[in-house]
PDB file of C-alpha atoms in Angstrom:
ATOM      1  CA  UNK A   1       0.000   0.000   0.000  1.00 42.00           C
ATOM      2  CA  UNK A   2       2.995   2.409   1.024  1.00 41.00           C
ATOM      3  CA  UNK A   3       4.781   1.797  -2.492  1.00 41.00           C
ATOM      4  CA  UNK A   4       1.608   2.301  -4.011  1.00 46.00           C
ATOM      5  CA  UNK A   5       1.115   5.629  -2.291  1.00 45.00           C
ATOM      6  CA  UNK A   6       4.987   6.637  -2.945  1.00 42.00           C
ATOM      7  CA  UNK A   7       4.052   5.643  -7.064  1.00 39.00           C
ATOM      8  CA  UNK A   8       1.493   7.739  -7.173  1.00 43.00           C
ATOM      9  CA  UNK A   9       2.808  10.486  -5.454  1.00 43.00           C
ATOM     10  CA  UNK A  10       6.041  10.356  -7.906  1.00 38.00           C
ATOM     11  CA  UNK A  11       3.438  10.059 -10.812  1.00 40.00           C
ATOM     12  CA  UNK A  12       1.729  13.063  -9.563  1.00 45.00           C
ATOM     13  CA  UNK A  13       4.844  15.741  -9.051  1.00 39.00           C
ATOM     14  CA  UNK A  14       5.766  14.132 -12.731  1.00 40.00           C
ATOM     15  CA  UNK A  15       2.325  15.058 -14.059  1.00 38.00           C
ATOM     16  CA  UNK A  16       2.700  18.953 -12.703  1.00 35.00           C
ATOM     17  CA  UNK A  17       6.072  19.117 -13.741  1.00 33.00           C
ATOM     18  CA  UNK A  18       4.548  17.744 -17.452  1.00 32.00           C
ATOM     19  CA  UNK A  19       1.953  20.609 -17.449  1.00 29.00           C
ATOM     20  CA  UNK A  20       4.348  23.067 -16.427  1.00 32.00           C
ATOM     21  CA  UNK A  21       6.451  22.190 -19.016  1.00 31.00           C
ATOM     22  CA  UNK A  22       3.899  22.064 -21.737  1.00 33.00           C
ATOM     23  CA  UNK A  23       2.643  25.484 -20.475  1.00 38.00           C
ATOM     24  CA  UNK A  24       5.895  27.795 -20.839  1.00 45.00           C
ATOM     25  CA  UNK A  25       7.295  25.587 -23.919  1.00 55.00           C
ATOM     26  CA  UNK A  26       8.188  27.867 -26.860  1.00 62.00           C
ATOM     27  CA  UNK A  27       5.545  28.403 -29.772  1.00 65.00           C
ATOM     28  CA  UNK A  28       6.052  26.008 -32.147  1.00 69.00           C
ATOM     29  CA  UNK A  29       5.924  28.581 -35.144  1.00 87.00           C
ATOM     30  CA  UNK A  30       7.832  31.810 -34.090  1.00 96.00           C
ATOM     31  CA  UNK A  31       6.787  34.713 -36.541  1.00 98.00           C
ATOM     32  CA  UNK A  32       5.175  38.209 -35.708  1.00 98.00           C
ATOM     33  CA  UNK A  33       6.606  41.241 -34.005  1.00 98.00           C
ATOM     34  CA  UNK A  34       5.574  42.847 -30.465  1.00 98.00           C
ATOM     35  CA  UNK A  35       6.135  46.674 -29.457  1.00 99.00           C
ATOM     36  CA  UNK A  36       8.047  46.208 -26.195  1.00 98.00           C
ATOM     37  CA  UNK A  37       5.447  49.240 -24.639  1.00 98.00           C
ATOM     38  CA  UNK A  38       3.140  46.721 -24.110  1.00 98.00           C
ATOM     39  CA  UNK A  39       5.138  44.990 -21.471  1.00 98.00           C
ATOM     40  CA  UNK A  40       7.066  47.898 -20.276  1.00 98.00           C
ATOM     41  CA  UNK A  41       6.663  47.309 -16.721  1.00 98.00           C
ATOM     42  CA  UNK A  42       7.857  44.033 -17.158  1.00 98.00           C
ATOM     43  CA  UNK A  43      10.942  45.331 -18.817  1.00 98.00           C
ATOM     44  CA  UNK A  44      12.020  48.033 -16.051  1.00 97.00           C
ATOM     45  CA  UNK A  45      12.542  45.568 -14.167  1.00 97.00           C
ATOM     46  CA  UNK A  46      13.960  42.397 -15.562  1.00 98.00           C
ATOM     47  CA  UNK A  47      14.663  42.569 -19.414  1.00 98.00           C
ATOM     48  CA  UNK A  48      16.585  39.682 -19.736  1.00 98.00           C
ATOM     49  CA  UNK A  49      13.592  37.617 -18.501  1.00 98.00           C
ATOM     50  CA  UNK A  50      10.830  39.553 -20.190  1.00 98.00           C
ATOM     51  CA  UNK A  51      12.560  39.252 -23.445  1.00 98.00           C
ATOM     52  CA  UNK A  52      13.359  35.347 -22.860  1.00 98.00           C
ATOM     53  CA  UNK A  53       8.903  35.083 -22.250  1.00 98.00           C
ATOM     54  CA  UNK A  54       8.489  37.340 -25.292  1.00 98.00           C
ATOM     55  CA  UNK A  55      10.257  35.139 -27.829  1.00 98.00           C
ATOM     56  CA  UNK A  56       9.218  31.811 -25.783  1.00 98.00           C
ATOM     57  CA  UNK A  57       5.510  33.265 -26.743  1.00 98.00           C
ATOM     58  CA  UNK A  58       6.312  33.020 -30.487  1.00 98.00           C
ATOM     59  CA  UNK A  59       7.637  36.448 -31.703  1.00 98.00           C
ATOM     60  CA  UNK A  60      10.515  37.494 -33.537  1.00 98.00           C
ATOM     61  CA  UNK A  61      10.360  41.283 -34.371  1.00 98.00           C
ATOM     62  CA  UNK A  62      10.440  43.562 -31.485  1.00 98.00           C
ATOM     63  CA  UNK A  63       9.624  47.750 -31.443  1.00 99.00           C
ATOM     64  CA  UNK A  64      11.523  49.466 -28.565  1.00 98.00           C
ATOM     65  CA  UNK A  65       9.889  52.109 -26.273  1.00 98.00           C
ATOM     66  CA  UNK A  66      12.318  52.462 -23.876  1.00 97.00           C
ATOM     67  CA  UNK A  67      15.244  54.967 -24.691  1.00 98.00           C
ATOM     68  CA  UNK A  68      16.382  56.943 -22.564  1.00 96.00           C
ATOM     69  CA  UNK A  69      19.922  59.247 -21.819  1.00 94.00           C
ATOM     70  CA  UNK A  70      21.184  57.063 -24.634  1.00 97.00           C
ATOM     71  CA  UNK A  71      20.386  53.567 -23.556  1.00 98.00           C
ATOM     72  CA  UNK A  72      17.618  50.694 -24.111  1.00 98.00           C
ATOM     73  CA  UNK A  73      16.037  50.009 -20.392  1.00 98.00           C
ATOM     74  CA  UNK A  74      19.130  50.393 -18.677  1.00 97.00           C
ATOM     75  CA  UNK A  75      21.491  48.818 -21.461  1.00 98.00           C
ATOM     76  CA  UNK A  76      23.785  50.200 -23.747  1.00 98.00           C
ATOM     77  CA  UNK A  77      23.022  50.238 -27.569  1.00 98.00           C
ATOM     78  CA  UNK A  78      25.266  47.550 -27.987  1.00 98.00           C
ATOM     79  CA  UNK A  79      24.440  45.838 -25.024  1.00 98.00           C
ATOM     80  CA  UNK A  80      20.786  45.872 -25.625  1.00 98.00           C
ATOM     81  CA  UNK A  81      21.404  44.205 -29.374  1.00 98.00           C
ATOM     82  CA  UNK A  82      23.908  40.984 -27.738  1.00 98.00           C
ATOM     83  CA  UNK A  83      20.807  40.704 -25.510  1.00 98.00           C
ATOM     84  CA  UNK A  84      18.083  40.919 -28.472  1.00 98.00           C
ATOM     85  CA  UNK A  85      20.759  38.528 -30.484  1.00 98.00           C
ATOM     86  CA  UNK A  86      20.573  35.998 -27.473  1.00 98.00           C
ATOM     87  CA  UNK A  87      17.028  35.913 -27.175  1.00 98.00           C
ATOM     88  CA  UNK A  88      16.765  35.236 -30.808  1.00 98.00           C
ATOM     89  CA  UNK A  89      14.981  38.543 -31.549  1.00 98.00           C
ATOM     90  CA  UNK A  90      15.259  41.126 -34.160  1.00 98.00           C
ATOM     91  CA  UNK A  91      15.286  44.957 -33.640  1.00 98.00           C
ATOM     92  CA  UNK A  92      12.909  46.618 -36.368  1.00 98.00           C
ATOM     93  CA  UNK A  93      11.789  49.638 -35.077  1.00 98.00           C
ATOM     94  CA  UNK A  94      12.452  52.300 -32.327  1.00 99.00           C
ATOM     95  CA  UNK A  95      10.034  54.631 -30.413  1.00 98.00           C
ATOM     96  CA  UNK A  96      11.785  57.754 -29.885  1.00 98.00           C
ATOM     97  CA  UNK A  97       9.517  59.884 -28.165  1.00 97.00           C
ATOM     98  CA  UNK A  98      12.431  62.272 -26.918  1.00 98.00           C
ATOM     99  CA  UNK A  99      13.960  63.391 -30.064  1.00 98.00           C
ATOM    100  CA  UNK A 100      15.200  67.030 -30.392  1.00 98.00           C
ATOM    101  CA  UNK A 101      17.338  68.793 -33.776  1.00 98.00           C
ATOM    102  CA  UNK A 102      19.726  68.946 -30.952  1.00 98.00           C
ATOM    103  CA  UNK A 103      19.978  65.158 -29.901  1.00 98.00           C
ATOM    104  CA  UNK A 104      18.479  63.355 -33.495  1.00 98.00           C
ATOM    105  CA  UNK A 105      22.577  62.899 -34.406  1.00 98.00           C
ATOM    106  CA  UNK A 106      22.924  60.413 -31.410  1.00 98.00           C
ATOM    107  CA  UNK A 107      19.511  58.772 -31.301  1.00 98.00           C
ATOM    108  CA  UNK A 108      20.384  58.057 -34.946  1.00 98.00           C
ATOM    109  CA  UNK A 109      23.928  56.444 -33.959  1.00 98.00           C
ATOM    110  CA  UNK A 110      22.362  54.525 -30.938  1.00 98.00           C
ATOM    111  CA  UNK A 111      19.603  53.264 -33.027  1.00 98.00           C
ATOM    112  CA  UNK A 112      22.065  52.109 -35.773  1.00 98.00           C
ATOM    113  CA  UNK A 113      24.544  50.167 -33.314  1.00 98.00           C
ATOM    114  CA  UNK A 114      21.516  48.784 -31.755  1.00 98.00           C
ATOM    115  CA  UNK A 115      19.819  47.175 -34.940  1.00 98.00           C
ATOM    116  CA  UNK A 116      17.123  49.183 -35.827  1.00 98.00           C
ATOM    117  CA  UNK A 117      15.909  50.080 -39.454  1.00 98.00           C
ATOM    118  CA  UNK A 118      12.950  52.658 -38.263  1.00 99.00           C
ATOM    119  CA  UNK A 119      12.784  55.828 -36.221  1.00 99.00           C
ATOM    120  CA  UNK A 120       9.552  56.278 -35.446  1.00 99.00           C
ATOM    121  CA  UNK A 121       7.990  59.277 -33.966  1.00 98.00           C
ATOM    122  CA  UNK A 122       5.212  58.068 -31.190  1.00 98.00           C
ATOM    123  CA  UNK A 123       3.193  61.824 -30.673  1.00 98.00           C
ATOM    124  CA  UNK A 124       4.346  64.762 -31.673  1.00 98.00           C
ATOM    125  CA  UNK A 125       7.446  65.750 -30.752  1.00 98.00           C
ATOM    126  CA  UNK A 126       9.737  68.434 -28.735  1.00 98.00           C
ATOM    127  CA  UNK A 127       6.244  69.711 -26.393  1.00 97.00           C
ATOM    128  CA  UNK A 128       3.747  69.568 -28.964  1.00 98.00           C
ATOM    129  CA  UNK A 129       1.930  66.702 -27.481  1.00 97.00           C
ATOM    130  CA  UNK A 130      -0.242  67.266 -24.453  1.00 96.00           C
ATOM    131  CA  UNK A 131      -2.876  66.102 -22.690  1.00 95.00           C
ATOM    132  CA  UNK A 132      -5.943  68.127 -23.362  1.00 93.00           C
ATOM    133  CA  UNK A 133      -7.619  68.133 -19.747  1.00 93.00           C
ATOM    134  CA  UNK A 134     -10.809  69.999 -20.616  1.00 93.00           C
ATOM    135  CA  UNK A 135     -11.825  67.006 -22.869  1.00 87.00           C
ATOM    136  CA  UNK A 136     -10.173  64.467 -21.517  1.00 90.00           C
ATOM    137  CA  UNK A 137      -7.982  63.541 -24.584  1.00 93.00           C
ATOM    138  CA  UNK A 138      -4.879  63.928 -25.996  1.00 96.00           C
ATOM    139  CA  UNK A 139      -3.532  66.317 -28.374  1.00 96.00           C
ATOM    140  CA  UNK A 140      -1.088  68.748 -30.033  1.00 97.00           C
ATOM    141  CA  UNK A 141      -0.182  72.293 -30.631  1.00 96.00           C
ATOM    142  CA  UNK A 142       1.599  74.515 -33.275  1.00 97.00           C
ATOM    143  CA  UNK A 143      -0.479  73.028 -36.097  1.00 97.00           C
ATOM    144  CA  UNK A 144      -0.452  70.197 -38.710  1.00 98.00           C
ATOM    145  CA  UNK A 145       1.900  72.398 -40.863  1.00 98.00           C
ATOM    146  CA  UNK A 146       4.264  72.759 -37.696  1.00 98.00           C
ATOM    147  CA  UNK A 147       4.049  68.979 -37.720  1.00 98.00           C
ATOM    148  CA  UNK A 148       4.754  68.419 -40.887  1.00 98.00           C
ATOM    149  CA  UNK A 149       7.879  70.457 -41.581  1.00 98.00           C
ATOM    150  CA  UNK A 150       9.493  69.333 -37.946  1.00 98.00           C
ATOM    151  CA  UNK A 151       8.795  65.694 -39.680  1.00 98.00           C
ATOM    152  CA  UNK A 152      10.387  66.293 -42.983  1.00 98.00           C
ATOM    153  CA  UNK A 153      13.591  67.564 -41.496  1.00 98.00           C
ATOM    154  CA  UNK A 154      14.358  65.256 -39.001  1.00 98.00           C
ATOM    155  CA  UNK A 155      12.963  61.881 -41.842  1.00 98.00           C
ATOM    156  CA  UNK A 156      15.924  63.704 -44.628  1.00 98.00           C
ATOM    157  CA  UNK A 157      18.410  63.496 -41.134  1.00 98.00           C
ATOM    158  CA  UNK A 158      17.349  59.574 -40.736  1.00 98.00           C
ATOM    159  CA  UNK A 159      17.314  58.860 -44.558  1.00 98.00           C
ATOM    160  CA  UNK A 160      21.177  60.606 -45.024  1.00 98.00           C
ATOM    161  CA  UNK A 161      22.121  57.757 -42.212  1.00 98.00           C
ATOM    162  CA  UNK A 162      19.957  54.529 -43.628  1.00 98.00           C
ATOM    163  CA  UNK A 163      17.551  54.844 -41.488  1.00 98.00           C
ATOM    164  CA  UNK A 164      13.670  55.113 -42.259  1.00 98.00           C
ATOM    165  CA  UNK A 165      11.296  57.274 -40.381  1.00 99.00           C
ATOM    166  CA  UNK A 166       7.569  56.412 -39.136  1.00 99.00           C
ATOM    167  CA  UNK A 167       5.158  58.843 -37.573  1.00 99.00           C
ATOM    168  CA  UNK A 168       3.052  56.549 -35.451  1.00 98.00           C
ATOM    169  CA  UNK A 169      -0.627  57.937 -35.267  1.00 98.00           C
ATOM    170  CA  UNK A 170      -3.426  57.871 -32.487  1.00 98.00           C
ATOM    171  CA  UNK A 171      -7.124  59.298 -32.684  1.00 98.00           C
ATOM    172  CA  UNK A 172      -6.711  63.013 -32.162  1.00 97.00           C
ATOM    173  CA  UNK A 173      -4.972  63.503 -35.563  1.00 98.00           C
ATOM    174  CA  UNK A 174      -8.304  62.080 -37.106  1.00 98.00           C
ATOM    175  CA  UNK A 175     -10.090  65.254 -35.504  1.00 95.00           C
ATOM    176  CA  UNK A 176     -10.646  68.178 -37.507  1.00 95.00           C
ATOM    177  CA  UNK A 177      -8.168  71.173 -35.638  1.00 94.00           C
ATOM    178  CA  UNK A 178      -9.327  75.132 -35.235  1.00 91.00           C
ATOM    179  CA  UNK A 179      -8.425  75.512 -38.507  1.00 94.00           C
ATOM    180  CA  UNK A 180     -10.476  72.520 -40.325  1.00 96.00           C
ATOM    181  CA  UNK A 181      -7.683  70.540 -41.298  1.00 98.00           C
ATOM    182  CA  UNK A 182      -7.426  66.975 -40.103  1.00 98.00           C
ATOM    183  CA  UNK A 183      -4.242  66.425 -38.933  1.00 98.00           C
ATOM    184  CA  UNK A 184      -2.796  62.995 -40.553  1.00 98.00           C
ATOM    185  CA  UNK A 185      -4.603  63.836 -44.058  1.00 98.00           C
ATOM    186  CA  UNK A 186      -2.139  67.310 -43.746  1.00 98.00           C
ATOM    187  CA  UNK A 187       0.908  65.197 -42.694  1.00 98.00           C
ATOM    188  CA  UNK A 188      -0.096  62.284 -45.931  1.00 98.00           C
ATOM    189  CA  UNK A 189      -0.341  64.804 -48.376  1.00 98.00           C
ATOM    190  CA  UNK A 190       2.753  67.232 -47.338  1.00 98.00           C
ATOM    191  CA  UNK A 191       5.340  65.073 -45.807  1.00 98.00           C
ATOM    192  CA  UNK A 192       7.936  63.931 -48.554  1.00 98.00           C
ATOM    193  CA  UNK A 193       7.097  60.156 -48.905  1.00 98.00           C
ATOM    194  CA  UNK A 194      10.934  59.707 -49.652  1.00 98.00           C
ATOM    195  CA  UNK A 195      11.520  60.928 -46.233  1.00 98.00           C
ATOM    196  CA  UNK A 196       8.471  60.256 -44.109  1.00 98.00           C
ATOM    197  CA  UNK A 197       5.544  57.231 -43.520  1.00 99.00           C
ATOM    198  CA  UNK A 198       3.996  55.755 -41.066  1.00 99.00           C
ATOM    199  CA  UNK A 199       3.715  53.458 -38.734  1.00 99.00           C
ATOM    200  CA  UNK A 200      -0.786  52.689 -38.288  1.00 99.00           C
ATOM    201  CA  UNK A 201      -2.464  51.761 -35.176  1.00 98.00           C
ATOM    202  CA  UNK A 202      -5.193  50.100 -35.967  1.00 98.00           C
ATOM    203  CA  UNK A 203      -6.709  50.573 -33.035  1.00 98.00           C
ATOM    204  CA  UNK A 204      -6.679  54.212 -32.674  1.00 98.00           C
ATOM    205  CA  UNK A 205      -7.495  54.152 -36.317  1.00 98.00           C
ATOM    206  CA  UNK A 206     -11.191  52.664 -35.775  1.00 98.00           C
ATOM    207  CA  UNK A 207     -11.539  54.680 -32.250  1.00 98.00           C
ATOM    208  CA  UNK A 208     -11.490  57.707 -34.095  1.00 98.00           C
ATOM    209  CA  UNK A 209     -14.126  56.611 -36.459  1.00 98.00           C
ATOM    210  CA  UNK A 210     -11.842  56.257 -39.498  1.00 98.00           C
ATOM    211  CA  UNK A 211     -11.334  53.055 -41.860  1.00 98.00           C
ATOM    212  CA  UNK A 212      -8.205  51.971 -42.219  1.00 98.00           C
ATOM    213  CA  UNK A 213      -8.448  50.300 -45.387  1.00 98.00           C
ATOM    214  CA  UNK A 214      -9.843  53.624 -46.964  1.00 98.00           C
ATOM    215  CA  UNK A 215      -6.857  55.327 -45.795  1.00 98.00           C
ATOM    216  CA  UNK A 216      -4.570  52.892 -47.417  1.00 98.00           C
ATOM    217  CA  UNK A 217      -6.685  52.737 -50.682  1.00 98.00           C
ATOM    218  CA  UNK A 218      -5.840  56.936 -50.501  1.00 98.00           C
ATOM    219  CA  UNK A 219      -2.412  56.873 -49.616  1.00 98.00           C
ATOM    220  CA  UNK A 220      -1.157  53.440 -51.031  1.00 98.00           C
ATOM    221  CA  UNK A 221       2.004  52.277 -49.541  1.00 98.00           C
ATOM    222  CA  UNK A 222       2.544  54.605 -47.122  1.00 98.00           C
ATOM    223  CA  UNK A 223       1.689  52.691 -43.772  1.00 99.00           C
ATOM    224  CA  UNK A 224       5.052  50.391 -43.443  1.00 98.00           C
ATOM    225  CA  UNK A 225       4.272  48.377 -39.907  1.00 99.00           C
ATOM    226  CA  UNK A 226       0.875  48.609 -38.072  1.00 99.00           C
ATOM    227  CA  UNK A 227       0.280  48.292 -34.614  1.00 98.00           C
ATOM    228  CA  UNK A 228      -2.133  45.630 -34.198  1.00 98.00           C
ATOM    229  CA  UNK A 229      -4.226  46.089 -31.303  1.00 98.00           C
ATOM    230  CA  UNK A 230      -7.882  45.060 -30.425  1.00 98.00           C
ATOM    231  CA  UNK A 231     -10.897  46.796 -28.928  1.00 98.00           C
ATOM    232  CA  UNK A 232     -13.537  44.873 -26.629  1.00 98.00           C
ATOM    233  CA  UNK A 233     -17.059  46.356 -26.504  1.00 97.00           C
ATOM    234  CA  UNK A 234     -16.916  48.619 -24.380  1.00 97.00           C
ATOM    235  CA  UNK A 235     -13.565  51.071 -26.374  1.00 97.00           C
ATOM    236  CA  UNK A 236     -11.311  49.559 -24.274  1.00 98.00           C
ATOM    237  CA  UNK A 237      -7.812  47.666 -25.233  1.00 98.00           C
ATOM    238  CA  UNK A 238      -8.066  43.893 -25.991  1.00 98.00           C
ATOM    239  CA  UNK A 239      -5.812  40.980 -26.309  1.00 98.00           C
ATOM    240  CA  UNK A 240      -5.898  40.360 -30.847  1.00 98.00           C
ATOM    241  CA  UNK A 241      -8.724  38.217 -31.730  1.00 98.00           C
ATOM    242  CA  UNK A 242     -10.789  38.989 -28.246  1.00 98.00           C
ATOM    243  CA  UNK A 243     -12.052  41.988 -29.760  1.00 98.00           C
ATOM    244  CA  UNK A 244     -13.751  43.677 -32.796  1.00 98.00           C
ATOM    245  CA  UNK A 245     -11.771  45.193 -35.313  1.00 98.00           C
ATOM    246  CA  UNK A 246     -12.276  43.539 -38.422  1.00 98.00           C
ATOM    247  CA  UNK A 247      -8.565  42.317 -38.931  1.00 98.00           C
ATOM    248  CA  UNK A 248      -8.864  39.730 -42.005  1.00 98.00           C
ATOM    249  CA  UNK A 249     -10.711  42.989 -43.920  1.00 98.00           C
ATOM    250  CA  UNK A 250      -7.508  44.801 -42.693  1.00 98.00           C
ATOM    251  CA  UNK A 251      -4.698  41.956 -43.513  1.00 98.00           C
ATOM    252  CA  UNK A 252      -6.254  41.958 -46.502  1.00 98.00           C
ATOM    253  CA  UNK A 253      -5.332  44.742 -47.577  1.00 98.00           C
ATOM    254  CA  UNK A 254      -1.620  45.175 -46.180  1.00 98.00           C
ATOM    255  CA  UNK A 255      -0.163  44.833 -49.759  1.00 98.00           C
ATOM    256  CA  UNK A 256      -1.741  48.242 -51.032  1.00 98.00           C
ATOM    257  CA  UNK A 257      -1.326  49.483 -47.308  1.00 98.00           C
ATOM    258  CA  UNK A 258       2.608  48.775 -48.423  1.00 98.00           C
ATOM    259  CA  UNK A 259       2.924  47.020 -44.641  1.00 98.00           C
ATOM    260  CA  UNK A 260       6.617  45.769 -44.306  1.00 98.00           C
ATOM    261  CA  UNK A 261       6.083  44.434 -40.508  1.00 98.00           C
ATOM    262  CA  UNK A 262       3.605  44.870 -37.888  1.00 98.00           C
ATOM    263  CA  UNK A 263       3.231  44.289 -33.848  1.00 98.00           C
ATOM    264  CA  UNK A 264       0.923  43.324 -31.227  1.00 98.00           C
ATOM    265  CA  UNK A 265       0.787  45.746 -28.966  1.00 98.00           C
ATOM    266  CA  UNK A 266      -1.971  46.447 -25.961  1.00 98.00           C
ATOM    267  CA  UNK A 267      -1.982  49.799 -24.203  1.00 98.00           C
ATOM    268  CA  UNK A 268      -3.251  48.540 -20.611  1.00 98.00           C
ATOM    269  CA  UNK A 269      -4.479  45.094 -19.535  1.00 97.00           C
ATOM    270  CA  UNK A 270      -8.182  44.645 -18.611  1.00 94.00           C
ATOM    271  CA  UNK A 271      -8.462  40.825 -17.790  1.00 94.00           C
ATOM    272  CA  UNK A 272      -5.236  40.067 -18.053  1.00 97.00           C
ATOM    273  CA  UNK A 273      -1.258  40.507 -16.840  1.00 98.00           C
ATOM    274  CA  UNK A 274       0.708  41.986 -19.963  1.00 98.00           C
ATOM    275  CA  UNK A 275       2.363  38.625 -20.383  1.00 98.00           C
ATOM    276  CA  UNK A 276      -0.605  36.650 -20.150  1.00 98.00           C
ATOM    277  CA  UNK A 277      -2.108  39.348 -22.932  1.00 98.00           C
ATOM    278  CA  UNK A 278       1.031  38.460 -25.545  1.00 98.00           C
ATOM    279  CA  UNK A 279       0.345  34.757 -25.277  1.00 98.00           C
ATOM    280  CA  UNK A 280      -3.691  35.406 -26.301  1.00 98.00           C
ATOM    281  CA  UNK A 281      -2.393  37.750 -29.213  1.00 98.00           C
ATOM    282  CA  UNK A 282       0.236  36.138 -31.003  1.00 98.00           C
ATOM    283  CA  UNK A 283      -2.429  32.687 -30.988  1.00 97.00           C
ATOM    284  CA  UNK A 284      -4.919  35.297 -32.460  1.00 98.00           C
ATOM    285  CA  UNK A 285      -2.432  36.628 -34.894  1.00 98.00           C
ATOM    286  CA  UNK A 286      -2.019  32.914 -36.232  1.00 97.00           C
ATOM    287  CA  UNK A 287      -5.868  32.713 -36.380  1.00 98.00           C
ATOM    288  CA  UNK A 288      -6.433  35.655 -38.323  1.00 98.00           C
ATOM    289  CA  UNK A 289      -3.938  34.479 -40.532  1.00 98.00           C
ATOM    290  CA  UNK A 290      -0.887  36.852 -39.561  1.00 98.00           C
ATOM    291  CA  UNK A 291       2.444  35.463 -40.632  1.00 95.00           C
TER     292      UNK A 291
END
């Protein structure tokens, strides 16, 4: 009876250590980016180990959003690409919300000995993003023209050094300003294509109202990766596939859209930790029929 108790007792602690094991296993097909924001908490802390459960989840790609006095969450440029090389992950694209005509030179170099092939712009930059606390939204000052020009000089700096440059959107440039013009139609239609594109959040996209696919049918090939995000019922931020944006209308149409890469990426969590939130998106991704 004892050796029957110890047998099953061993059979038991190899069962959990079976399901454990089947649980954190790498995905079988690795493809897909993620943008790094959406576990940034995870990263100030321990990027080694969020980086190691990133690629064990299935992705490849990765966006950075954490730059800062001329390191990657804590790490130097070159530092931060051993680490990415390690993990088996590939540096596509860079937020680099902090970007000045004084500090673009360096940003540019750091970027370049860290990987990247985009600089993308994540609001508007050098204080003309704010917070617009009267109606509770965000938004930007100096104008869409302001905008524009600030974009076209620092996307000729980027091109001269290989580099490509994204401005990344989010609803308020969908929003007609005091003077009638809609912000990211002004930015499509002035900034030199040879210099600057842009990087489309889909989700911000639809909360503003807007279609994506009519923007790409306007401005073909200008949208080079997409931020892939879902929306539940109620507006808020969902794990891909949990929500509903229309994403096989969307994928669809990513050849006319001229999308080079794209990324998961979830604001804040609802139901869910970050990490838990990657593992539901990149198995959404595949179902979808991301590649």
């Amino acid at each position: 009876m004892k050796m029957n108790k110890l047998i099953a007792c061993v059979l038991g602690i190899c069962a959990i250590i079976t399901i454990a094991f089947v649980s954190f296993k790498p995905a079988d097909k690795p493809f897909g980016g993620l943008a790094l924001y959406t576990v940034r908490n995870d990263m100030s802390k321990d990027a080694r180990a969020t980086l190691k459960a990133v690629s064990d989840a299935g992705y490849v790609n990765i966006e950075s959003a954490g730059y800062n006095n001329g390191k990657f969450y804590n790490l130097s440029p070159a530092d931060f690409k051993a680490l990415l090389d390690e993990m088996h992950l590939t540096p596509i694209s860079a937020h680099q919300g902090t970007v000045t005509f004084e500090n673009i030179d360096q940003q540019i170099a750091d970027l370049k000995t860290a990987g990247f092939k985009y600089f993308v712009i994540p609001v508007p930059p050098m204080g003309l993003f704010y917070f617009d606390s009267v109606n509770k939204r965000m938004a930007m000052k100096g104008g869409a023209k302001n905008l524009a020009d600030v974009l076209n000089k620092l996307g000729e700096k980027c091109h001269a050094a290989g580099l490509e440059l994204l401005y990344h959107n989010h609803d308020f440039e969908f929003v007609k300003d005091a003077d009638g013009i809609v912000t990211i139609d002004y930015l499509l239609e002035n900034c030199n294509k040879k210099f600057v594109n842009f990087q489309m959040d889909l989700y911000w996209v639809t909360k503003a109202g807007a279609d994506p696919v009519a923007y790409f049918n306007k401005y073909p090939g200008r949208f080079k990766i997409w931020h892939v995000k879902d929306m539940d019922d109620q507006g808020r931020f969902a794990p891909v596939g949990k929500g509903n944006i229309d994403f096989k209308r969307i994928l669809a149409n990513a050849k006319v859209a001229g999308m080079k890469y794209y990324y998961v990426e979830q604001d804040a969590c609802v139901n869910e930790t970050p990490m838990e939130a990657i593992v539901i998106s990149h198995k959404g991704l595949g179902e979808i029929g991301f590649k």
